[in-house]
mmCIF file of C-alpha atoms in Angstrom:
data_model
loop_
_atom_site.group_PDB
_atom_site.id
_atom_site.type_symbol
_atom_site.label_atom_id
_atom_site.label_comp_id
_atom_site.label_asym_id
_atom_site.label_seq_id
_atom_site.Cartn_x
_atom_site.Cartn_y
_atom_site.Cartn_z
ATOM 1 C CA TYR A 1082 86.404 56.888 -183.561
ATOM 2 C CA GLN A 1083 83.789 58.093 -181.342
ATOM 3 C CA ASP A 1084 81.256 55.689 -179.787
ATOM 4 C CA PHE A 1085 78.005 56.265 -178.352
ATOM 5 C CA LYS A 1086 79.188 57.300 -174.979
ATOM 6 C CA ASP A 1087 80.291 60.632 -177.052
ATOM 7 C CA LYS A 1088 77.139 61.495 -178.444
ATOM 8 C CA SER A 1089 77.045 64.785 -176.175
ATOM 9 C CA LEU A 1090 80.369 66.023 -177.261
ATOM 10 C CA THR A 1091 79.264 69.016 -178.922
ATOM 11 C CA SER A 1092 76.812 69.611 -175.724
ATOM 12 C CA ASN A 1093 79.960 69.622 -173.594
ATOM 13 C CA LEU A 1094 81.846 71.643 -175.485
ATOM 14 C CA LYS A 1095 78.993 74.310 -175.565
ATOM 15 C CA THR A 1096 78.717 73.906 -171.895
ATOM 16 C CA HIS A 1097 82.462 74.547 -171.672
ATOM 17 C CA THR A 1098 82.634 77.472 -173.775
ATOM 18 C CA ILE A 1099 79.455 79.387 -171.885
ATOM 19 C CA SER A 1100 81.432 78.465 -168.611
ATOM 20 C CA CYS A 1101 84.805 80.208 -169.891
ATOM 21 C CA PHE A 1102 83.427 83.031 -172.304
ATOM 22 C CA GLY A 1103 79.714 83.486 -171.403
ATOM 23 C CA VAL A 1104 76.399 83.198 -173.059
ATOM 24 C CA ALA A 1105 77.438 86.009 -175.564
ATOM 25 C CA SER A 1106 80.065 84.052 -176.873
ATOM 26 C CA ILE A 1107 77.817 81.195 -178.165
ATOM 27 C CA ASP A 1108 75.166 83.656 -179.220
ATOM 28 C CA THR A 1109 77.764 85.449 -181.388
ATOM 29 C CA MET A 1110 78.665 82.159 -183.000
ATOM 30 C CA ILE A 1111 75.169 81.188 -183.642
ATOM 31 C CA HIS A 1112 74.263 84.336 -185.257
ATOM 32 C CA ARG A 1113 77.883 85.025 -186.890
ATOM 33 C CA ASN A 1114 76.357 85.345 -190.291
ATOM 34 C CA THR A 1115 74.911 88.514 -189.300
ATOM 35 C CA LYS A 1116 78.305 90.109 -188.496
ATOM 36 C CA ALA A 1117 80.228 88.915 -191.451
ATOM 37 C CA SER A 1118 81.021 92.603 -192.524
ATOM 38 C CA GLN A 1119 82.785 93.001 -188.986
ATOM 39 C CA VAL A 1120 84.863 90.129 -189.452
ATOM 40 C CA SER A 1121 85.744 91.243 -193.204
ATOM 41 C CA ALA A 1122 86.410 94.726 -192.325
ATOM 42 C CA THR A 1123 88.866 93.392 -189.370
ATOM 43 C CA ASN A 1124 90.706 91.595 -192.032
ATOM 44 C CA ASN A 1125 91.139 94.618 -194.655
ATOM 45 C CA ASN A 1126 88.185 92.939 -196.862
ATOM 46 C CA GLN A 1127 90.582 89.794 -197.863
ATOM 47 C CA GLY A 1128 87.567 87.542 -197.977
ATOM 48 C CA CYS A 1129 88.941 84.683 -195.747
ATOM 49 C CA ASP A 1130 86.580 81.950 -194.355
ATOM 50 C CA TRP A 1131 86.402 82.581 -190.681
ATOM 51 C CA GLN A 1132 84.479 79.252 -189.894
ATOM 52 C CA GLN A 1133 86.268 77.134 -187.205
ATOM 53 C CA ARG A 1134 87.180 73.951 -188.794
ATOM 54 C CA TRP A 1135 90.021 72.265 -186.960
ATOM 55 C CA LYS A 1136 90.656 68.866 -188.700
ATOM 56 C CA SER A 1137 92.237 68.189 -191.976
ATOM 57 C CA SER A 1138 90.698 66.240 -194.700
ATOM 58 C CA VAL A 1139 92.740 63.058 -193.683
ATOM 59 C CA SER A 1140 90.717 60.214 -194.904
ATOM 60 C CA SER A 1141 91.013 58.426 -191.305
ATOM 61 C CA ASN A 1142 89.232 61.193 -189.633
ATOM 62 C CA LYS A 1143 86.889 62.367 -192.611
ATOM 63 C CA GLU A 1144 84.290 59.688 -191.632
ATOM 64 C CA ALA A 1145 83.940 60.680 -188.083
ATOM 65 C CA MET A 1146 84.097 64.275 -188.458
ATOM 66 C CA THR A 1147 81.548 64.294 -191.250
ATOM 67 C CA ALA A 1148 79.104 62.072 -189.591
ATOM 68 C CA GLY A 1149 75.529 63.434 -190.412
ATOM 69 C CA CYS A 1150 76.746 66.137 -192.620
ATOM 70 C CA PRO A 1151 77.148 64.597 -196.125
ATOM 71 C CA ASN A 1152 78.081 67.702 -197.702
ATOM 72 C CA LEU A 1153 80.583 69.023 -195.502
ATOM 73 C CA VAL A 1154 83.880 69.607 -196.933
ATOM 74 C CA LEU A 1155 87.124 69.667 -194.542
ATOM 75 C CA PRO A 1156 89.785 72.078 -195.461
ATOM 76 C CA SER A 1157 93.554 70.979 -195.792
ATOM 77 C CA LEU A 1158 96.063 71.700 -193.298
ATOM 78 C CA GLN A 1159 97.573 74.172 -195.536
ATOM 79 C CA THR A 1160 94.196 76.073 -195.520
ATOM 80 C CA ILE A 1161 93.688 76.112 -192.219
ATOM 81 C CA SER A 1162 97.424 77.413 -191.387
ATOM 82 C CA CYS A 1163 96.898 80.109 -194.202
ATOM 83 C CA ASP A 1164 93.695 81.259 -192.494
ATOM 84 C CA ILE A 1165 95.129 81.080 -188.851
ATOM 85 C CA HIS A 1166 98.173 83.488 -190.004
ATOM 86 C CA ALA A 1167 95.780 85.911 -191.932
ATOM 87 C CA ALA A 1168 93.798 86.231 -189.027
ATOM 88 C CA PHE A 1169 96.888 86.775 -186.697
ATOM 89 C CA ASN A 1170 98.366 89.429 -189.053
ATOM 90 C CA SER A 1171 95.346 91.316 -189.308
ATOM 91 C CA MET A 1172 95.093 91.411 -185.080
ATOM 92 C CA LEU A 1173 98.618 92.881 -185.097
ATOM 93 C CA GLU A 1174 97.516 95.837 -187.128
ATOM 94 C CA HIS A 1175 94.510 96.198 -184.712
ATOM 95 C CA PRO A 1176 94.843 99.851 -182.817
ATOM 96 C CA GLY A 1177 93.393 98.427 -179.498
ATOM 97 C CA GLN A 1178 94.523 95.732 -177.201
ATOM 98 C CA LEU A 1179 94.832 92.215 -177.666
ATOM 99 C CA ASN A 1180 94.229 89.812 -174.746
ATOM 100 C CA CYS A 1181 95.627 86.435 -175.426
ATOM 101 C CA ALA A 1182 94.204 83.214 -173.672
ATOM 102 C CA MET A 1183 94.794 79.495 -172.957
ATOM 103 C CA ASP A 1184 92.301 76.840 -172.385
ATOM 104 C CA MET A 1185 92.466 73.081 -171.583
ATOM 105 C CA TRP A 1186 90.059 70.206 -171.495
ATOM 106 C CA THR A 1187 89.388 66.665 -171.515
ATOM 107 C CA SER A 1188 86.758 65.735 -174.239
ATOM 108 C CA PRO A 1189 84.479 62.560 -173.220
ATOM 109 C CA ASN A 1190 86.848 60.396 -175.257
ATOM 110 C CA HIS A 1191 89.902 60.967 -173.089
ATOM 111 C CA GLY A 1192 91.626 63.205 -175.546
ATOM 112 C CA THR A 1193 93.299 66.270 -173.627
ATOM 113 C CA PHE A 1194 93.094 69.634 -175.804
ATOM 114 C CA VAL A 1195 94.845 73.080 -175.484
ATOM 115 C CA VAL A 1196 93.402 76.129 -177.277
ATOM 116 C CA TRP A 1197 95.298 79.409 -177.697
ATOM 117 C CA THR A 1198 92.600 82.552 -178.382
ATOM 118 C CA VAL A 1199 92.841 86.353 -179.012
ATOM 119 C CA GLN A 1200 90.108 88.750 -177.942
ATOM 120 C CA LEU A 1201 89.642 91.983 -179.080
ATOM 121 C CA GLU A 1202 87.043 94.550 -179.317
ATOM 122 C CA TYR A 1203 85.772 96.056 -182.839
ATOM 123 C CA GLU A 1204 83.116 98.535 -182.955
ATOM 124 C CA ARG A 1205 81.773 97.649 -179.446
ATOM 125 C CA SER A 1206 81.516 93.863 -180.332
ATOM 126 C CA LEU A 1207 83.775 91.287 -178.668
ATOM 127 C CA LEU A 1208 85.514 89.163 -181.351
ATOM 128 C CA LEU A 1209 87.386 86.008 -180.435
ATOM 129 C CA PHE A 1210 89.894 84.218 -182.940
ATOM 130 C CA ALA A 1211 91.366 80.754 -182.113
ATOM 131 C CA LEU A 1212 94.962 80.687 -183.170
ATOM 132 C CA ASN A 1213 95.543 77.168 -182.563
ATOM 133 C CA ILE A 1214 94.140 73.859 -181.173
ATOM 134 C CA VAL A 1215 96.139 70.941 -180.184
ATOM 135 C CA GLU A 1216 95.638 67.656 -178.824
ATOM 136 C CA VAL A 1217 98.145 66.717 -176.462
ATOM 137 C CA SER A 1218 98.770 63.401 -176.054
ATOM 138 C CA GLU A 1219 101.662 63.225 -173.432
ATOM 139 C CA ILE A 1220 99.839 65.222 -170.807
ATOM 140 C CA SER A 1221 97.903 62.210 -169.858
ATOM 141 C CA ASP A 1222 101.183 60.399 -168.880
ATOM 142 C CA VAL A 1223 102.803 63.027 -166.947
ATOM 143 C CA LYS A 1224 102.700 63.669 -163.156
ATOM 144 C CA TYR A 1225 100.839 66.668 -161.888
ATOM 145 C CA SER A 1226 104.205 68.167 -160.848
ATOM 146 C CA HIS A 1227 105.403 68.175 -164.151
ATOM 147 C CA LEU A 1228 102.358 69.373 -165.847
ATOM 148 C CA ILE A 1229 102.868 73.031 -165.515
ATOM 149 C CA THR A 1230 106.211 72.656 -167.050
ATOM 150 C CA LYS A 1231 105.045 70.516 -170.200
ATOM 151 C CA LEU A 1232 102.397 73.172 -170.518
ATOM 152 C CA ASN A 1233 104.682 76.069 -170.390
ATOM 153 C CA ASN A 1234 107.003 74.295 -173.076
ATOM 154 C CA LEU A 1235 104.002 73.877 -175.429
ATOM 155 C CA SER A 1236 102.776 77.500 -174.714
ATOM 156 C CA SER A 1237 105.790 78.829 -175.520
ATOM 157 C CA SER A 1238 106.410 77.042 -179.020
ATOM 158 C CA ILE A 1239 102.940 78.253 -179.812
ATOM 159 C CA TRP A 1240 103.501 82.211 -178.948
ATOM 160 C CA VAL A 1241 106.948 81.972 -180.457
ATOM 161 C CA MET A 1242 105.256 80.786 -183.722
ATOM 162 C CA TYR A 1243 103.326 83.904 -183.901
#
């Protein structure tokens, strides 16, 4: 559920992305259809859907997630998991360096999120893949001194999974 105070949530995420990854990352996402051949070439032409959609089609979230987009179909958790693992496996075959990153932020509706990403260069273009995004409910109840320990444990479990 999001109330009227969250109406600029997408704008906040865009501002956050620009501050972390630069304007080029936003431009790449906006014009990503022009670079679809690069993504399919990176994935050995397996035809995966690289659109980033984070929520499953759970009925309780569906109305909030599809507000204003009646034709939007949300994928299942299994589809998202399959896409993430296919992306990661294709990145393992990449001959260059893979740069891993973790970012954390709090949304206006007080949810704490952590995202793990992998960046790589392909044909002189920067590609960014999100491996996983998690809402971390326990962080809000943790004292700052224990925050690093909690994040390290969470991060370790994600990297071990891949």
